[in-house]
XYZ file of C-alpha atoms in Angstrom:
529
model
C 2.085 12.184 12.101
C 2.167 9.489 9.424
C 0.416 11.638 6.813
C 2.378 14.855 7.283
C 5.231 14.381 9.777
C 6.768 11.515 7.786
C 6.410 13.278 4.423
C 9.405 12.850 2.103
C 10.303 16.398 0.990
C 12.852 15.237 -1.595
C 11.666 14.163 -5.058
C 13.827 12.336 -7.564
C 13.144 12.548 -11.272
C 12.565 9.003 -12.622
C 12.981 10.338 -16.163
C 16.305 12.023 -15.326
C 17.836 10.291 -12.310
C 20.687 12.658 -11.538
C 18.212 15.399 -10.719
C 16.310 16.065 -7.463
C 13.628 18.593 -6.483
C 12.350 20.048 -3.214
C 10.208 22.974 -2.071
C 11.924 25.393 0.308
C 10.419 27.513 3.095
C 9.869 30.412 0.658
C 7.632 28.295 -1.575
C 10.262 27.892 -4.313
C 10.483 24.612 -6.244
C 14.259 24.120 -6.431
C 16.169 21.727 -8.662
C 19.687 20.414 -8.115
C 21.538 18.219 -10.583
C 24.708 16.133 -10.171
C 27.530 17.571 -12.278
C 30.470 15.423 -11.117
C 30.641 12.285 -8.962
C 29.370 13.908 -5.758
C 29.217 17.551 -6.846
C 25.958 19.435 -7.317
C 25.241 22.364 -9.575
C 23.734 25.526 -8.101
C 20.064 25.212 -7.088
C 17.731 26.490 -9.811
C 14.302 27.935 -9.081
C 11.783 26.207 -11.387
C 8.565 27.680 -9.940
C 7.435 29.789 -6.998
C 4.197 29.244 -5.060
C 2.284 32.468 -4.398
C -0.167 32.093 -1.537
C -3.505 33.857 -1.328
C -3.502 36.142 1.748
C -6.938 34.677 2.585
C -5.627 31.083 2.513
C -2.715 31.873 4.851
C -5.084 32.437 7.772
C -6.442 28.867 7.804
C -4.798 25.533 8.470
C -1.921 24.526 6.238
C 0.045 21.351 5.523
C 3.406 20.875 3.843
C 3.502 21.811 0.126
C 3.914 18.696 -1.999
C 5.144 17.827 -5.478
C 4.551 14.881 -7.809
C 6.315 14.458 -11.158
C 3.491 13.308 -13.422
C 5.338 12.649 -16.682
C 8.582 13.502 -18.500
C 7.165 16.993 -19.146
C 4.565 17.580 -16.417
C 4.204 17.956 -12.645
C 1.471 18.390 -10.031
C 1.964 20.769 -7.108
C 0.034 21.487 -3.900
C 0.536 24.821 -2.130
C -0.403 23.242 1.229
C -3.443 25.490 1.566
C -5.872 23.595 -0.701
C -4.801 24.693 -4.186
C -3.805 22.220 -6.927
C -1.440 23.495 -9.636
C -0.568 21.524 -12.784
C 2.675 22.547 -14.495
C 4.216 22.083 -17.913
C 7.897 21.475 -17.204
C 9.213 20.811 -20.751
C 11.615 17.856 -20.943
C 13.433 18.410 -17.695
C 16.763 16.777 -18.599
C 17.080 18.678 -21.880
C 15.418 21.967 -20.830
C 16.413 22.142 -17.180
C 17.082 25.878 -17.519
C 13.459 26.682 -18.450
C 11.020 27.730 -15.728
C 7.861 25.687 -15.310
C 4.619 27.028 -16.729
C 1.256 26.586 -14.916
C -1.605 25.225 -17.080
C -4.143 24.706 -14.268
C -4.600 26.271 -10.824
C -7.698 25.810 -8.695
C -8.671 25.605 -5.024
C -10.078 22.156 -4.159
C -11.180 22.778 -0.567
C -9.323 21.723 2.573
C -5.500 21.438 2.497
C -4.044 18.206 1.103
C -0.812 16.496 0.092
C -0.350 14.813 -3.284
C 0.268 11.065 -3.008
C 0.535 10.179 -6.707
C -0.218 11.474 -10.193
C -0.230 10.086 -13.744
C -0.692 11.550 -17.203
C -2.185 9.895 -20.303
C -3.846 10.746 -23.621
C -7.279 9.378 -24.555
C -8.944 10.147 -27.907
C -6.657 13.122 -28.386
C -7.472 14.587 -24.954
C -4.641 15.066 -22.438
C -5.742 13.786 -19.005
C -3.980 14.188 -15.654
C -5.065 11.998 -12.725
C -4.052 13.174 -9.228
C -4.527 11.417 -5.878
C -4.878 13.718 -2.848
C -4.692 12.889 0.864
C -6.530 14.744 3.635
C -7.065 14.078 7.344
C -10.437 15.577 8.272
C -12.597 15.987 11.358
C -15.486 13.553 11.813
C -18.090 14.974 14.235
C -20.034 11.688 14.243
C -17.004 9.745 15.553
C -17.445 10.276 19.301
C -15.804 6.992 20.380
C -12.722 7.057 18.157
C -10.106 9.651 17.222
C -12.673 12.116 15.848
C -10.922 12.131 12.448
C -11.005 10.174 9.194
C -8.694 9.933 6.186
C -9.990 10.927 2.774
C -8.391 10.063 -0.572
C -9.641 12.211 -3.447
C -9.075 11.075 -7.026
C -9.198 14.186 -9.239
C -9.284 13.978 -13.044
C -8.239 17.127 -14.941
C -8.236 17.416 -18.763
C -8.206 19.861 -21.673
C -11.337 18.466 -23.365
C -12.262 22.005 -24.457
C -9.630 21.597 -27.161
C -7.577 24.588 -26.054
C -4.024 23.596 -25.231
C -3.682 25.683 -22.063
C -7.268 25.460 -20.799
C -7.592 22.582 -18.344
C -10.592 21.893 -16.125
C -11.720 19.384 -13.498
C -13.665 16.575 -15.178
C -14.334 14.325 -12.179
C -13.777 14.181 -8.401
C -14.122 10.880 -6.512
C -13.705 10.677 -2.733
C -13.012 7.576 -0.653
C -12.794 7.444 3.123
C -11.105 5.250 5.706
C -9.963 5.259 9.322
C -6.202 4.956 8.742
C -3.545 6.635 6.616
C -2.756 4.235 3.750
C 0.643 2.557 3.556
C 0.452 2.664 -0.246
C -1.943 4.396 -2.648
C -1.331 4.782 -6.375
C -3.248 5.280 -9.634
C -2.944 2.966 -12.610
C -1.033 4.401 -15.630
C -4.153 4.799 -17.806
C -6.376 5.932 -14.927
C -8.501 2.776 -15.055
C -8.127 1.918 -11.387
C -6.598 2.607 -8.004
C -4.664 0.414 -5.561
C -4.647 1.019 -1.799
C -2.874 -0.866 1.019
C -4.023 0.126 4.503
C -4.709 -1.171 8.010
C -8.378 -0.171 7.776
C -10.419 -0.629 4.579
C -11.279 2.277 2.291
C -14.432 2.687 0.190
C -15.736 5.336 -2.212
C -18.282 7.670 -0.617
C -19.010 10.406 -3.141
C -18.569 11.445 -6.787
C -18.527 15.136 -7.766
C -19.953 16.071 -4.360
C -22.911 13.640 -4.597
C -22.915 10.848 -1.952
C -22.942 7.336 -3.344
C -25.936 5.182 -2.405
C -25.012 2.863 0.435
C -25.874 -0.756 -0.303
C -26.450 -1.133 3.411
C -29.463 1.192 3.155
C -31.587 -1.710 1.948
C -30.125 -4.173 4.414
C -32.420 -6.668 5.981
C -33.530 -6.342 9.542
C -30.439 -7.960 10.990
C -28.579 -6.526 13.965
C -25.322 -4.980 12.723
C -23.445 -6.345 15.713
C -24.419 -9.945 14.921
C -22.691 -12.026 12.220
C -24.630 -12.315 8.964
C -23.371 -15.872 8.419
C -21.595 -18.730 10.206
C -19.266 -21.238 8.594
C -17.390 -24.453 9.348
C -15.003 -26.601 7.356
C -13.526 -30.082 7.128
C -10.678 -31.249 4.913
C -13.166 -31.959 2.092
C -15.903 -29.321 2.296
C -17.353 -26.197 3.938
C -20.789 -25.499 5.412
C -22.136 -21.944 5.390
C -25.315 -20.824 7.217
C -26.665 -17.436 6.080
C -29.317 -15.696 8.171
C -32.477 -14.794 6.220
C -35.245 -12.270 6.953
C -38.651 -13.534 8.001
C -40.995 -14.702 5.261
C -38.234 -15.627 2.801
C -39.265 -18.451 0.444
C -37.210 -20.658 -1.836
C -38.228 -18.566 -4.860
C -36.800 -15.420 -3.260
C -33.266 -16.808 -3.026
C -30.667 -15.427 -5.458
C -27.722 -17.819 -5.474
C -24.756 -17.856 -7.879
C -21.661 -20.003 -7.559
C -18.574 -20.332 -9.724
C -15.280 -22.083 -9.073
C -13.762 -18.903 -7.582
C -16.684 -16.791 -6.357
C -20.165 -16.830 -4.862
C -23.143 -14.513 -4.375
C -25.995 -15.114 -1.900
C -28.958 -12.771 -1.548
C -32.697 -12.284 -1.415
C -34.666 -10.810 -4.298
C -35.160 -7.056 -3.891
C -32.226 -6.599 -1.497
C -28.475 -6.075 -1.761
C -26.427 -9.344 -1.694
C -25.824 -10.716 1.798
C -22.595 -12.469 0.866
C -20.670 -11.761 -2.311
C -17.075 -11.937 -3.501
C -14.070 -14.057 -4.334
C -13.687 -17.324 -2.423
C -10.492 -18.045 -0.492
C -9.773 -21.056 -2.746
C -11.489 -22.827 -5.693
C -14.520 -25.091 -5.151
C -16.408 -27.597 -7.305
C -19.737 -25.923 -8.273
C -21.235 -29.193 -9.528
C -20.819 -30.914 -6.137
C -22.062 -27.926 -4.068
C -25.692 -27.525 -2.919
C -27.908 -25.170 -0.887
C -31.115 -25.613 1.087
C -33.387 -23.646 3.460
C -33.369 -25.127 6.970
C -36.153 -25.185 9.589
C -34.766 -22.176 11.439
C -35.150 -20.021 8.312
C -31.499 -19.852 7.357
C -29.852 -20.756 4.072
C -27.387 -23.635 4.380
C -24.762 -23.937 1.646
C -22.380 -26.884 1.287
C -19.266 -26.149 -0.771
C -16.997 -28.920 -2.024
C -13.299 -27.982 -1.900
C -11.449 -28.574 -5.137
C -8.250 -29.353 -3.198
C -8.734 -31.485 -0.102
C -6.717 -30.763 3.030
C -5.707 -27.068 3.177
C -7.636 -25.080 5.783
C -9.233 -21.807 4.700
C -8.445 -18.738 6.817
C -11.553 -16.921 5.536
C -14.573 -17.722 3.373
C -14.875 -14.672 1.095
C -11.763 -12.498 0.721
C -12.023 -9.300 2.728
C -15.484 -10.091 4.200
C -15.509 -9.678 8.001
C -19.278 -10.098 8.599
C -19.192 -13.841 9.254
C -18.104 -15.987 12.177
C -16.009 -19.119 11.920
C -17.031 -21.999 14.191
C -14.636 -24.792 15.140
C -16.254 -28.219 15.241
C -15.501 -30.482 18.238
C -13.698 -32.882 15.931
C -11.422 -30.118 14.640
C -10.691 -28.860 18.139
C -9.627 -32.282 19.371
C -7.522 -32.859 16.229
C -5.726 -29.561 16.779
C -5.013 -30.427 20.406
C -3.548 -33.790 19.345
C -1.394 -32.281 16.600
C -0.003 -29.567 18.897
C 0.447 -31.732 21.998
C 4.141 -32.449 21.291
C 4.865 -28.705 21.139
C 3.415 -27.895 24.547
C 4.262 -28.739 28.126
C 2.809 -28.066 31.555
C 5.763 -25.791 32.391
C 6.881 -22.854 30.265
C 10.368 -24.307 29.758
C 10.131 -27.975 30.774
C 13.757 -28.952 30.210
C 16.172 -26.041 29.645
C 19.197 -28.373 29.510
C 18.078 -30.088 26.298
C 19.866 -29.506 22.980
C 17.011 -27.372 21.639
C 14.989 -26.183 24.643
C 11.500 -24.809 24.031
C 11.435 -21.082 23.331
C 10.508 -18.709 26.119
C 8.482 -15.724 24.917
C 10.429 -13.513 27.322
C 13.620 -14.253 25.387
C 12.279 -12.886 22.102
C 13.592 -9.534 20.953
C 11.138 -6.782 20.064
C 12.152 -6.972 16.400
C 11.040 -10.644 16.301
C 7.406 -9.605 16.718
C 4.988 -8.846 13.907
C 2.395 -6.035 13.868
C -0.879 -6.993 15.499
C -3.024 -5.181 12.949
C -3.269 -6.911 9.599
C -3.384 -4.793 6.458
C -5.411 -5.209 3.284
C -4.349 -4.548 -0.302
C -7.276 -3.599 -2.545
C -7.662 -2.755 -6.213
C -10.642 -0.509 -7.123
C -12.135 -0.225 -10.607
C -12.216 3.370 -11.861
C -15.646 3.009 -13.489
C -17.680 1.044 -10.931
C -15.613 2.303 -7.927
C -15.968 -1.199 -6.473
C -13.087 -3.412 -5.263
C -12.132 -6.020 -7.863
C -9.247 -7.654 -5.960
C -8.738 -7.934 -2.199
C -5.642 -9.455 -0.576
C -5.227 -9.835 3.180
C -1.573 -8.990 3.869
C -1.761 -10.536 7.343
C 1.536 -10.065 9.148
C 3.396 -9.029 5.974
C 4.490 -5.644 7.261
C 4.679 -2.798 4.725
C 8.211 -1.376 4.497
C 8.410 1.183 1.671
C 7.483 2.004 -1.921
C 9.703 3.226 -4.759
C 9.436 4.178 -8.454
C 11.337 1.673 -10.596
C 9.992 2.118 -14.144
C 8.493 5.352 -15.465
C 5.605 3.643 -17.287
C 4.476 1.536 -14.316
C 2.999 1.986 -10.847
C 5.342 2.370 -7.841
C 6.730 -0.874 -6.441
C 5.995 -1.695 -2.793
C 8.104 -3.725 -0.387
C 6.669 -6.118 2.234
C 8.293 -8.093 5.016
C 7.950 -11.859 4.494
C 9.326 -13.579 7.596
C 12.923 -12.242 7.831
C 13.211 -11.134 4.195
C 11.867 -8.142 2.290
C 10.103 -8.809 -1.022
C 9.395 -6.238 -3.717
C 6.049 -6.437 -5.553
C 5.267 -4.752 -8.874
C 1.566 -3.998 -9.533
C 0.449 -5.307 -12.951
C -2.997 -3.759 -13.542
C -3.103 -4.948 -17.157
C -3.097 -8.610 -16.073
C -6.526 -10.124 -15.426
C -5.689 -12.356 -12.452
C -2.180 -11.927 -11.034
C -2.245 -8.191 -10.284
C 1.029 -8.200 -8.308
C 4.332 -9.760 -9.380
C 7.298 -10.552 -7.124
C 10.324 -8.945 -8.806
C 13.145 -8.863 -6.205
C 14.179 -9.955 -2.692
C 16.412 -8.355 -0.055
C 17.548 -11.206 2.174
C 17.178 -10.615 5.946
C 16.174 -6.952 5.437
C 12.779 -7.564 7.052
C 14.488 -8.681 10.261
C 17.238 -6.050 10.236
C 14.977 -3.048 9.619
C 12.718 -4.015 12.525
C 15.552 -3.363 14.981
C 16.063 0.200 13.710
C 13.728 1.967 16.113
C 14.630 5.461 14.832
C 14.052 4.586 11.173
C 12.243 7.345 9.261
C 12.706 6.547 5.547
C 13.518 3.417 3.547
C 14.184 2.954 -0.161
C 16.190 0.900 -2.676
C 18.058 1.352 -5.939
C 15.999 0.933 -9.138
C 18.276 -1.969 -10.149
C 17.885 -3.599 -6.671
C 21.656 -3.588 -6.061
C 21.147 -2.179 -2.542
C 18.494 -0.976 -0.126
C 18.879 1.769 2.442
C 17.333 3.089 5.669
C 17.622 6.608 7.082
C 17.147 7.429 10.741
C 15.545 10.673 11.928
C 18.975 12.195 12.522
C 22.460 11.576 11.115
C 22.743 7.826 10.367
C 22.114 6.075 7.033
C 22.295 2.259 6.696
C 23.140 0.625 3.351
C 22.403 -3.066 2.708
C 24.001 -4.498 -0.405
C 22.839 -7.586 -2.265
C 25.063 -10.670 -1.810
C 28.189 -10.623 -3.969
C 30.890 -13.296 -4.634
C 33.850 -13.386 -2.244
C 37.474 -13.872 -3.302
C 38.590 -15.840 -0.227
C 37.190 -19.193 0.938
C 34.671 -18.864 3.772
C 32.997 -21.711 5.645
C 29.798 -21.735 7.692
C 30.878 -23.613 10.824
C 27.364 -24.621 11.841
C 26.389 -26.037 8.441
C 29.895 -27.172 7.492
C 29.713 -25.841 3.964
C 31.511 -23.218 1.914
C 29.970 -19.763 1.550
C 30.244 -18.294 -1.945
C 28.497 -14.964 -1.405
C 28.370 -12.368 1.363
C 25.947 -9.469 1.813
C 27.576 -6.286 3.150
C 26.060 -3.768 5.526
C 27.449 -0.257 5.828
C 26.693 2.776 7.998
C 27.178 6.379 6.915
C 27.178 9.135 9.528
C 26.204 12.552 8.186
C 27.961 15.699 9.383
C 24.702 17.184 10.627
C 22.456 17.055 13.674
C 19.405 18.312 11.758
C 16.330 16.174 11.154
C 16.346 14.238 7.876
C 13.487 15.587 5.732
C 14.016 13.757 2.440
C 15.651 10.535 1.272
C 15.959 9.121 -2.291
C 18.153 6.602 -4.116
C 19.490 6.060 -7.630
C 21.592 3.107 -8.813
C 24.766 5.016 -7.919
C 23.870 7.566 -5.238
C 21.837 8.334 -2.136
C 20.398 11.834 -1.651
C 19.652 12.998 1.913
C 17.918 16.315 2.605
C 17.995 18.194 5.927
C 16.825 21.736 6.800
C 19.963 23.391 5.451
C 21.944 20.736 3.550
C 21.591 18.247 0.720
C 24.009 15.307 1.087
C 25.057 12.956 -1.718
C 26.468 9.531 -0.813
C 28.258 7.655 -3.612
C 27.158 4.024 -3.166
C 28.026 2.268 -6.446
C 30.490 3.056 -9.226
C-alpha cells in the first residue's frame, strides 16, 4: 500500500515550475502548463509507452516518471522496463516530443524513486533508484516479502551520443518501504530513512560477502556486549571466543569512534560513538571470564547516552542499582499511588485516557543512513527516534530532496548536504505546530510545501485540501489572554473543498499554486499572488 497505493502520480518540473506531468491510463506522458493565473493550456503528449505483449501477462505496477535534469527524464513502464529520455529544455522546447536514448528490461516491475544526471570525465552518467516489493520464500514467520532498492548506473561510455548501457547495478534489501530514499547529485552516495535498516546485498548479480559469515561461535539471540554508564564514564564488556589471548585483540579508539575485534575475524563492535570520549583516559583489559572489558571516559560529564555505538542493536544496556535508585528519587515527585491523586489542584496530573490520538508518537523508531557509493557501507547513522517522517519535496534543482520531520508539535525541514564531511543534514525551515495539526488529519494522503516555505499543505484522499501559512504580521492589536502579552503575528489555516468526489492521485506545490490530480480532473488552487 505504501509503495504503490500512495504513489504520487503528478510530477512538477523543478526547472520550469508552471509545468506538470502525469502518465494517463493509455500510457501517454502528458504535460500541462499554466497559461494564465489558474488557466491551463491543452494537455500535450510528450511520449507514449508501448508495452510488450509478453510483459502484459505478468504482474504490473503503476508507471512512474522522474525528471532527472533540465533536459532528461527516467520512465518506468510498470512492467520492468526502464526508459531514459532526452526531453530538450522543457520550458523552451515544450512542443518537442521526448526522444528515448535507452530502453531495457531490468527484471521484476518497479517504480522509480529518484534519479540524477551528471558528467564525469566527459561521460554522461544517469543514476536511477528503483523500488520493488518482492516475495521472500525464506521468511516464514513474517510477511513473506521484502523491499529491494536497486541503484542502477547508466552511461554512454562507448562514446556514441545515443548509445547508453548499464554500467553497474547495486541492490539493497530491507523489511520496510523507506520513508525517504535519494541519490547524491554526483552519484557518490545514497541516503535512506526507514523503520527497518537497509543494507547492500549484491552488485551486478553477485552476492556481497556477509561479514557475519566469519562470526565467532556466539549465539545470535544473545547480546554480543553489555554496557553500563555513570555520569563520568562507561564500562563495556565484549564477549570473546574461547582461546582468545591478549595478542589476538584488535582495539582502536578515537574521540568519536571505536573498533573491537579479534585477529582473523570481522569486528565485533565498530562504529561512531554516541558522544565524544577521551582516548587517553580510556583502557581495556581481559577479565577472568574471558571477556574484554573497556572503560571509556566521557569527554562531557553528566549527559546519559541512549546507545553506545550509533545504529548498533547487538548490545544490552544494564542499569546499575545506584542508577535505578537515583532515577526513582528524581521521578518520585511526578508519581503518586493513585492515577490522578488530586484532580481539584490548579495543574492536576495528566491522565493518559485524556490524551488525544494525535498526541501520541509512532512506536517504531526510524533510522536515517548515508551509504558510500564505493564501499556500499554506511558512513553516517542517525536514530530518528520519535521524529515522525512527514514528507519530502524538491527545493533546489542542484540538491537532494528536502525531508520534513515532526519535532514535538512543530515540523522541521532538513536539507541533505552530502558535500559536508560531518554535518550531513542542515535545518533550513520550520512550520510551527504543523507536526501536531497534521497528526489529527486521519484521512491525509499527501503533504508538501512551497519551495520558498511560505506555506505547507495536506491533501486528504478525497476532496479536502488544507493550507497552513507561515505567521504574518497583523494590522490590529491582538493580546494573548493567558500570557498577557501582545501578539504581533498570526498563522492562518485554510481549507479548500474540491468539486470532485474522486480519489486524489497527485499533489504538488509551487510558490504560487497547488496542483491536485484526480482520475478525470486537474485542479489548480491559487495560494499566493
